[in-house]
GROMACS .gro file of C-alpha atoms in nm:
model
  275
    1UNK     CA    1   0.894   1.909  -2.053
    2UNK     CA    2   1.271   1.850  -1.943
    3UNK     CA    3   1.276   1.494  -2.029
    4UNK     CA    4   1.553   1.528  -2.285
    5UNK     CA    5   1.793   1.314  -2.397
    6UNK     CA    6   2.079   1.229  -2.104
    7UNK     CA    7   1.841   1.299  -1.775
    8UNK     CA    8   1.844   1.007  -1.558
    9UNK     CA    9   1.538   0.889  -1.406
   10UNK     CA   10   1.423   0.641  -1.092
   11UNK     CA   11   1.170   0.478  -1.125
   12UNK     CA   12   1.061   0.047  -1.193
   13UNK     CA   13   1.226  -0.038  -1.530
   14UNK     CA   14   1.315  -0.351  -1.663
   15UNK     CA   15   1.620  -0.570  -1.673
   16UNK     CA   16   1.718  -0.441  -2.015
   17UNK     CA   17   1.945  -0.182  -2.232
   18UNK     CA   18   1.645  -0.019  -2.380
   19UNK     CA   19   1.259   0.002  -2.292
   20UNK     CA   20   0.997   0.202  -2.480
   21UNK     CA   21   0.729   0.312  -2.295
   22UNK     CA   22   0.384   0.514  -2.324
   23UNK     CA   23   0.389   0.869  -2.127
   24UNK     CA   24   0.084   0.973  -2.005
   25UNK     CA   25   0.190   1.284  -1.883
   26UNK     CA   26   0.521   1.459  -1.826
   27UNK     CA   27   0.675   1.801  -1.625
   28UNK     CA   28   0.981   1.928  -1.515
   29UNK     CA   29   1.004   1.678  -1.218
   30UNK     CA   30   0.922   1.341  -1.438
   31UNK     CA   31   0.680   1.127  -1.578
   32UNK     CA   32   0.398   0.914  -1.569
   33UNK     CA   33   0.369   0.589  -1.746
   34UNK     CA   34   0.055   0.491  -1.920
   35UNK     CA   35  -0.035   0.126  -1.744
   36UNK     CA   36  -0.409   0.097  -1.834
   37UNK     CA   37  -0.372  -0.268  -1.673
   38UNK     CA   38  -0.265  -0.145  -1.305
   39UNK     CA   39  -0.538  -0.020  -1.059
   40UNK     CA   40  -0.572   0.348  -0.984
   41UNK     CA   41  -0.420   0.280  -0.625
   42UNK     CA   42  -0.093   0.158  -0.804
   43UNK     CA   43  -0.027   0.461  -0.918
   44UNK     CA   44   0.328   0.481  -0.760
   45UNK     CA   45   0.492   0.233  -0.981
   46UNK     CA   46   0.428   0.414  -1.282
   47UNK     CA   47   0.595   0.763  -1.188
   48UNK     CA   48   0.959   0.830  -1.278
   49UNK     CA   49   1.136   1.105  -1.147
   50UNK     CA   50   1.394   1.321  -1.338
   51UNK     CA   51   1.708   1.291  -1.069
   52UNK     CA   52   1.805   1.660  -1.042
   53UNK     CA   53   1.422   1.736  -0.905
   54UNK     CA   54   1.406   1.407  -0.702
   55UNK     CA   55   1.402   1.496  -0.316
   56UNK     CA   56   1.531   1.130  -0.263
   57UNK     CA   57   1.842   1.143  -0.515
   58UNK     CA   58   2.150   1.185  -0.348
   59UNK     CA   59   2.422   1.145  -0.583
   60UNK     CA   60   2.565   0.854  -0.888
   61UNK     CA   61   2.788   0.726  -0.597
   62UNK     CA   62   2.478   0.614  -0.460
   63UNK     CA   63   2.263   0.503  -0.687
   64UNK     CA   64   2.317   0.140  -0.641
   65UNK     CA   65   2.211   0.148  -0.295
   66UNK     CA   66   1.939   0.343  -0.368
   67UNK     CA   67   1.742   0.078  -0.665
   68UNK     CA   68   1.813  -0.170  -0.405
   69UNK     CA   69   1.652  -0.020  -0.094
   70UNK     CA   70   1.467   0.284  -0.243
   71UNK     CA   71   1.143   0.069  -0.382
   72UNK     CA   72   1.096  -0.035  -0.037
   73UNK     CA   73   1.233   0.235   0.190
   74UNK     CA   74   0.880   0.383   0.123
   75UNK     CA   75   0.704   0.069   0.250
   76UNK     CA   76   0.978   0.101   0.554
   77UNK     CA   77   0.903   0.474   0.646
   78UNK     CA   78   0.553   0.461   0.611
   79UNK     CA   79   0.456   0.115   0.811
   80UNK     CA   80   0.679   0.304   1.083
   81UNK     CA   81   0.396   0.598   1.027
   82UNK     CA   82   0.133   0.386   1.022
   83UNK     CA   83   0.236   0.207   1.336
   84UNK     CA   84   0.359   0.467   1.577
   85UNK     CA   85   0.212   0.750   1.446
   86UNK     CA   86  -0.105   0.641   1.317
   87UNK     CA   87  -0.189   0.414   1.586
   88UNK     CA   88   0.030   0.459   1.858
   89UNK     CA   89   0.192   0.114   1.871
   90UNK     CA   90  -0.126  -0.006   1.928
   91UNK     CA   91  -0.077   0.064   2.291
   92UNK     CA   92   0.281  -0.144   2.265
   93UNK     CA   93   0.619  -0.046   2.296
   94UNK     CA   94   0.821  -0.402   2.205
   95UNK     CA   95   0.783  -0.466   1.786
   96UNK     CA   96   0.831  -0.777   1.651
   97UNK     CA   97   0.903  -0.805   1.302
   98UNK     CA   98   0.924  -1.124   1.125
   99UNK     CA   99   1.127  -1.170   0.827
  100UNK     CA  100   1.413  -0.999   1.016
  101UNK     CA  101   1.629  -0.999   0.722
  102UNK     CA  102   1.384  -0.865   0.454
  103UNK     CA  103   1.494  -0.531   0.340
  104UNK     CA  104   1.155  -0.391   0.454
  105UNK     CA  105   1.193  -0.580   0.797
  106UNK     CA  106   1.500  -0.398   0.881
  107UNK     CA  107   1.404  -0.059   0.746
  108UNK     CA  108   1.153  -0.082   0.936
  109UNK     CA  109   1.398  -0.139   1.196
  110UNK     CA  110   1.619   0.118   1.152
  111UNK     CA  111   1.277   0.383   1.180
  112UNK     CA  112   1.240   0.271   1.536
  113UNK     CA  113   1.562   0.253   1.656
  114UNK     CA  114   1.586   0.689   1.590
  115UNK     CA  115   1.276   0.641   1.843
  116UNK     CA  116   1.433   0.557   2.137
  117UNK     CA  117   1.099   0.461   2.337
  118UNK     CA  118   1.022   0.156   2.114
  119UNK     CA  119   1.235  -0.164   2.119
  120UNK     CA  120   1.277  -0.416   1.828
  121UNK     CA  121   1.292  -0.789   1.777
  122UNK     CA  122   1.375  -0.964   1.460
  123UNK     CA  123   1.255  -1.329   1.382
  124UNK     CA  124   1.494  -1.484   1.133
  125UNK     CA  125   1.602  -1.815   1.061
  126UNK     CA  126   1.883  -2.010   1.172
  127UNK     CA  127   2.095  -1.968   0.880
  128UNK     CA  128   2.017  -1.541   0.871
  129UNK     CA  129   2.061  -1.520   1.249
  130UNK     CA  130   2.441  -1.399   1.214
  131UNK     CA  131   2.391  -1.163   0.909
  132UNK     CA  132   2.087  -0.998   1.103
  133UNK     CA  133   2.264  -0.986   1.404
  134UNK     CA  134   2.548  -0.801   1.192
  135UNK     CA  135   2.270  -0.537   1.089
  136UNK     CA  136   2.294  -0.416   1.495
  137UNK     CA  137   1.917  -0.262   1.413
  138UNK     CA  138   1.706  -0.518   1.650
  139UNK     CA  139   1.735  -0.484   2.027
  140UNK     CA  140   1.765  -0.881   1.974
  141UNK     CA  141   1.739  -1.138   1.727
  142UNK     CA  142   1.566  -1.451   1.760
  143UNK     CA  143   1.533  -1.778   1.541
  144UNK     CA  144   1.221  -1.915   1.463
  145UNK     CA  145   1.307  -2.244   1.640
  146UNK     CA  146   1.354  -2.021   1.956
  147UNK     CA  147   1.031  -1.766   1.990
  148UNK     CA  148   0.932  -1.990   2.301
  149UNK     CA  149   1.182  -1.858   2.467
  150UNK     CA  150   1.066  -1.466   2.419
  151UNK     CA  151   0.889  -1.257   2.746
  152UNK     CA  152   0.536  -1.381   2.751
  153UNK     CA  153   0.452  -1.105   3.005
  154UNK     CA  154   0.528  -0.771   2.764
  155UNK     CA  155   0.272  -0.638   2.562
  156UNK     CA  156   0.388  -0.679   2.193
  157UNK     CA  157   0.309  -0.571   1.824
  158UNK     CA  158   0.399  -0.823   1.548
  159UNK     CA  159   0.456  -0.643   1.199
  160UNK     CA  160   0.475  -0.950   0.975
  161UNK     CA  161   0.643  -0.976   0.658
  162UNK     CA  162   0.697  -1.331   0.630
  163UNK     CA  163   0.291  -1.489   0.612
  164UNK     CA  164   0.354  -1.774   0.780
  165UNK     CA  165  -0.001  -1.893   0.927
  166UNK     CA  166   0.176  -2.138   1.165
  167UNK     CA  167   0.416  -1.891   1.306
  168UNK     CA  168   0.195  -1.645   1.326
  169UNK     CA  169  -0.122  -1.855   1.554
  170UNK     CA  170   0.216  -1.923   1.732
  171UNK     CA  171   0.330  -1.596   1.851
  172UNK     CA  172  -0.016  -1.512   1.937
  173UNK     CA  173  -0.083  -1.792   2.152
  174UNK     CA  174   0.247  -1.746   2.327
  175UNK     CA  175   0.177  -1.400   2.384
  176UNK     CA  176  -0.218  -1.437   2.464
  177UNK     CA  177  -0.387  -1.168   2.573
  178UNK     CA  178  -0.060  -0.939   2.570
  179UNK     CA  179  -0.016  -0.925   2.133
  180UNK     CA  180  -0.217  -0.644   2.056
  181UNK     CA  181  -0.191  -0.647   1.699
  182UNK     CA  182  -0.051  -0.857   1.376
  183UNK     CA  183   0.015  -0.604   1.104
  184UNK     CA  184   0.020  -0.836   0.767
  185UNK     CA  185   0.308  -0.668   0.537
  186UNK     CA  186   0.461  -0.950   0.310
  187UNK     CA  187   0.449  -1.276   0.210
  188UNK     CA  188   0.799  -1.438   0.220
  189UNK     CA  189   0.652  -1.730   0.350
  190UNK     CA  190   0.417  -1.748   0.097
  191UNK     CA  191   0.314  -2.120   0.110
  192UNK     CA  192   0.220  -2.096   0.459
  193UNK     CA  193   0.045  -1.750   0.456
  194UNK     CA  194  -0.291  -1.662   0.607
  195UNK     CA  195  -0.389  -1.517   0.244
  196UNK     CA  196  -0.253  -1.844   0.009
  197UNK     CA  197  -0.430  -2.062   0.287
  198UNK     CA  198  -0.788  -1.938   0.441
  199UNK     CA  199  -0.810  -2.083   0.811
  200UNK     CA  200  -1.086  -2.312   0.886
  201UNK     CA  201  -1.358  -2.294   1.101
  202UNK     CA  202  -1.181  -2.538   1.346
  203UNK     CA  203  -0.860  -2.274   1.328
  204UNK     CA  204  -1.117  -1.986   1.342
  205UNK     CA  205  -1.252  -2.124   1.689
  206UNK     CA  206  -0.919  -2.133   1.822
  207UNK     CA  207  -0.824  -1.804   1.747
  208UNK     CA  208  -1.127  -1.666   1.879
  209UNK     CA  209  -0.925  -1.485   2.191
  210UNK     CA  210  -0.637  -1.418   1.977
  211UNK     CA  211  -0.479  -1.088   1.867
  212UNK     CA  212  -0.649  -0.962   1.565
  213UNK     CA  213  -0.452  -0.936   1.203
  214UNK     CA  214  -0.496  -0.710   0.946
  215UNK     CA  215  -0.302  -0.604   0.631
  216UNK     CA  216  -0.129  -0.282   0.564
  217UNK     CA  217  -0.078  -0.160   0.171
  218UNK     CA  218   0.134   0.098   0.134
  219UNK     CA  219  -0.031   0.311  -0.122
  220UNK     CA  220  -0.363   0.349   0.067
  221UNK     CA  221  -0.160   0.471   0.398
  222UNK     CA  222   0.031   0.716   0.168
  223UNK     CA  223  -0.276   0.824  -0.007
  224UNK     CA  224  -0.449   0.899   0.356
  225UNK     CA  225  -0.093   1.057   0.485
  226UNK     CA  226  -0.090   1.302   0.220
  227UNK     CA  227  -0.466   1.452   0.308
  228UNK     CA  228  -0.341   1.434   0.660
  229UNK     CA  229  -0.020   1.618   0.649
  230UNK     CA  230   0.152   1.890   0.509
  231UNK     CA  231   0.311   1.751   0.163
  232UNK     CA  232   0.660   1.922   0.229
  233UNK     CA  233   0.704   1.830   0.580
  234UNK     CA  234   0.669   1.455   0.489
  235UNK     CA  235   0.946   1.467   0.189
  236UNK     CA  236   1.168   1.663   0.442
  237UNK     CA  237   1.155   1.430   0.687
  238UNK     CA  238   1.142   1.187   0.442
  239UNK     CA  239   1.460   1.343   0.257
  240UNK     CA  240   1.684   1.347   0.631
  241UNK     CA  241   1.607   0.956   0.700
  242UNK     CA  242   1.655   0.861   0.342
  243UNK     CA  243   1.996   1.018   0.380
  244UNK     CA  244   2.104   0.911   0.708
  245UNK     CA  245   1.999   0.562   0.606
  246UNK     CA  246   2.244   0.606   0.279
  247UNK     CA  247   2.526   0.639   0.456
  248UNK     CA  248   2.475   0.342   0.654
  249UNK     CA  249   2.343   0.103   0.408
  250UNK     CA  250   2.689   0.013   0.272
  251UNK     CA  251   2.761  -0.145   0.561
  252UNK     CA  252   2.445  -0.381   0.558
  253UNK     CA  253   2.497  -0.523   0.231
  254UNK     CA  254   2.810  -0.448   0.003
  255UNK     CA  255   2.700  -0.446  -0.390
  256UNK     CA  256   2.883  -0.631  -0.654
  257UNK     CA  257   2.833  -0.533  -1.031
  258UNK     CA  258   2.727  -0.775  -1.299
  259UNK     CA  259   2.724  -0.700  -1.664
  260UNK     CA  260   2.560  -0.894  -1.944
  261UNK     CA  261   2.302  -1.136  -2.041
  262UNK     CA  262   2.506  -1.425  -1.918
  263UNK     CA  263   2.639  -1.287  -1.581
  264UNK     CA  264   2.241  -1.185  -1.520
  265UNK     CA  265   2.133  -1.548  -1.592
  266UNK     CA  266   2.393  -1.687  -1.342
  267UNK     CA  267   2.303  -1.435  -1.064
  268UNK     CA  268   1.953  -1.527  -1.110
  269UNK     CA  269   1.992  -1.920  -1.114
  270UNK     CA  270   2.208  -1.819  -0.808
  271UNK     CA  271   1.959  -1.635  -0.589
  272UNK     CA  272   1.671  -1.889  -0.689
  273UNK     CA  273   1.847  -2.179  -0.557
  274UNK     CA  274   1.938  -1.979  -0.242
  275UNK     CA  275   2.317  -1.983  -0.271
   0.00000   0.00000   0.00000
């Protein structure tokens, strides 16, 4: 089926030299892994596309920016859909998006700054401020110590990828009555989240009159989009941001190479102690 030996594939592989792994079925364009354990709407992480068919492959000079923004990109272009397109901003033209420096945060980002009648703001934290200020995506960048001093009086949609319960009843008190909508994405701020930690019926009261939250998975959007809208059209337009966005990601974060058990260990230890 074209999958012979030398074709280069993307798709979610291991940390490894060498993985063997059960095909479930296989064309021209790829395969599909056999992952009894994953639910039917996780489909997407077990398909691996053969590069030379693969309407998001752009070339070997790019392939390291493209495993480190590529799993997400998808999450990016598609919360952009869901937002503007399949709910027209929820009647809000001012997007806040928490997590600023999350790679999905600032794809996201990047989607509605091409649309020239939405503006962004990115909630970081102290520390990230510069680097997402370096990005030049967000129409401004705020710290989480500062969000009292954001414009109570626009009407506002927070897209949240960090989680963070307190932040979150926060923003919505500040902008009561003018938040329309919190769109739950990630959890970077995982021990504080809505979903780690169910509100109680004290909280609940509160937030009676707040804006209402809800959470937006990926898969189910794209599974909707695809009965919705003409399969081509989408992987153009798909296709032209991708590689617009490759040209520019080089700039956002430079990639150094590691080889070798060892060098992998130290990364890791690196990144997990945030250094």
């Amino acid at each position: 089926a074209g999958l012979g030996k030398g074709s280069r594939f993307y798709g979610y592989l291991p940390m490894s030299t060498h993985v063997v792994m059960d095909v479930e079925s296989a064309s021209e364009h790829g395969f599909v892994a056999s992952r009894p354990q994953l639910p039917a709407d996780r489909m997407v992480y077990n398909q691996y596309s053969i590069t030379r068919h693969d309407p998001l492959y752009i070339s070997r000079e790019t392939e390291n920016h493209m495993m480190l923004f590529r799993p997400l990109f998808l999450t990016s272009y598609f919360l952009d859909d869901y937002v503007v397109i399949g709910h027209g901003g929820y009647g809000a033209r001012t997007v806040i998006i928490t997590s600023a420096s999350s790679k999905t945060s600032f794809g996201l980002a990047y989607m509605l700054q091409m649309r020239l009648d939405y503006k962004t703001i990115g909630l970081t934290s102290k520390r990230n401020t510069g680097f997402v200020e370096s990005l030049k995506l967000y129409d401004r960048v705020v710290s989480y110590d500062d969000v009292g001093s954001l414009d109570k009086g626009e009407a506002v949609v927070i897209v949240d990828m960090a989680g963070n319960r307190v932040l979150n009843d926060t923003l919505r008190r500040h902008y009561l009555g003018k938040c329309k909508q919190v769109v739950g994405v990630g959890l970077s701020h995982w021990t504080q989240s809505h979903f780690v930690k169910k509100a109680t019926k004290k909280e609940d009261a509160k937030g009676e009159n707040l804006a209402p939250m809800h959470t937006f998975f990926a898969p189910g959007w794209i599974k909707r989009r695809k009965k919705d809208a003409d399969r081509a059209q989408v992987w153009e337009k798909m296709r032209t941001v991708w590689a617009n966005m490759m040209q520019t990601a080089p700039s956002w974060i430079p990639i150094t190479e590691h080889h070798g058990v060892q060098a992998v260990r130290e990364v890791y230890q690196a990144m997990a102690k945030g250094s």
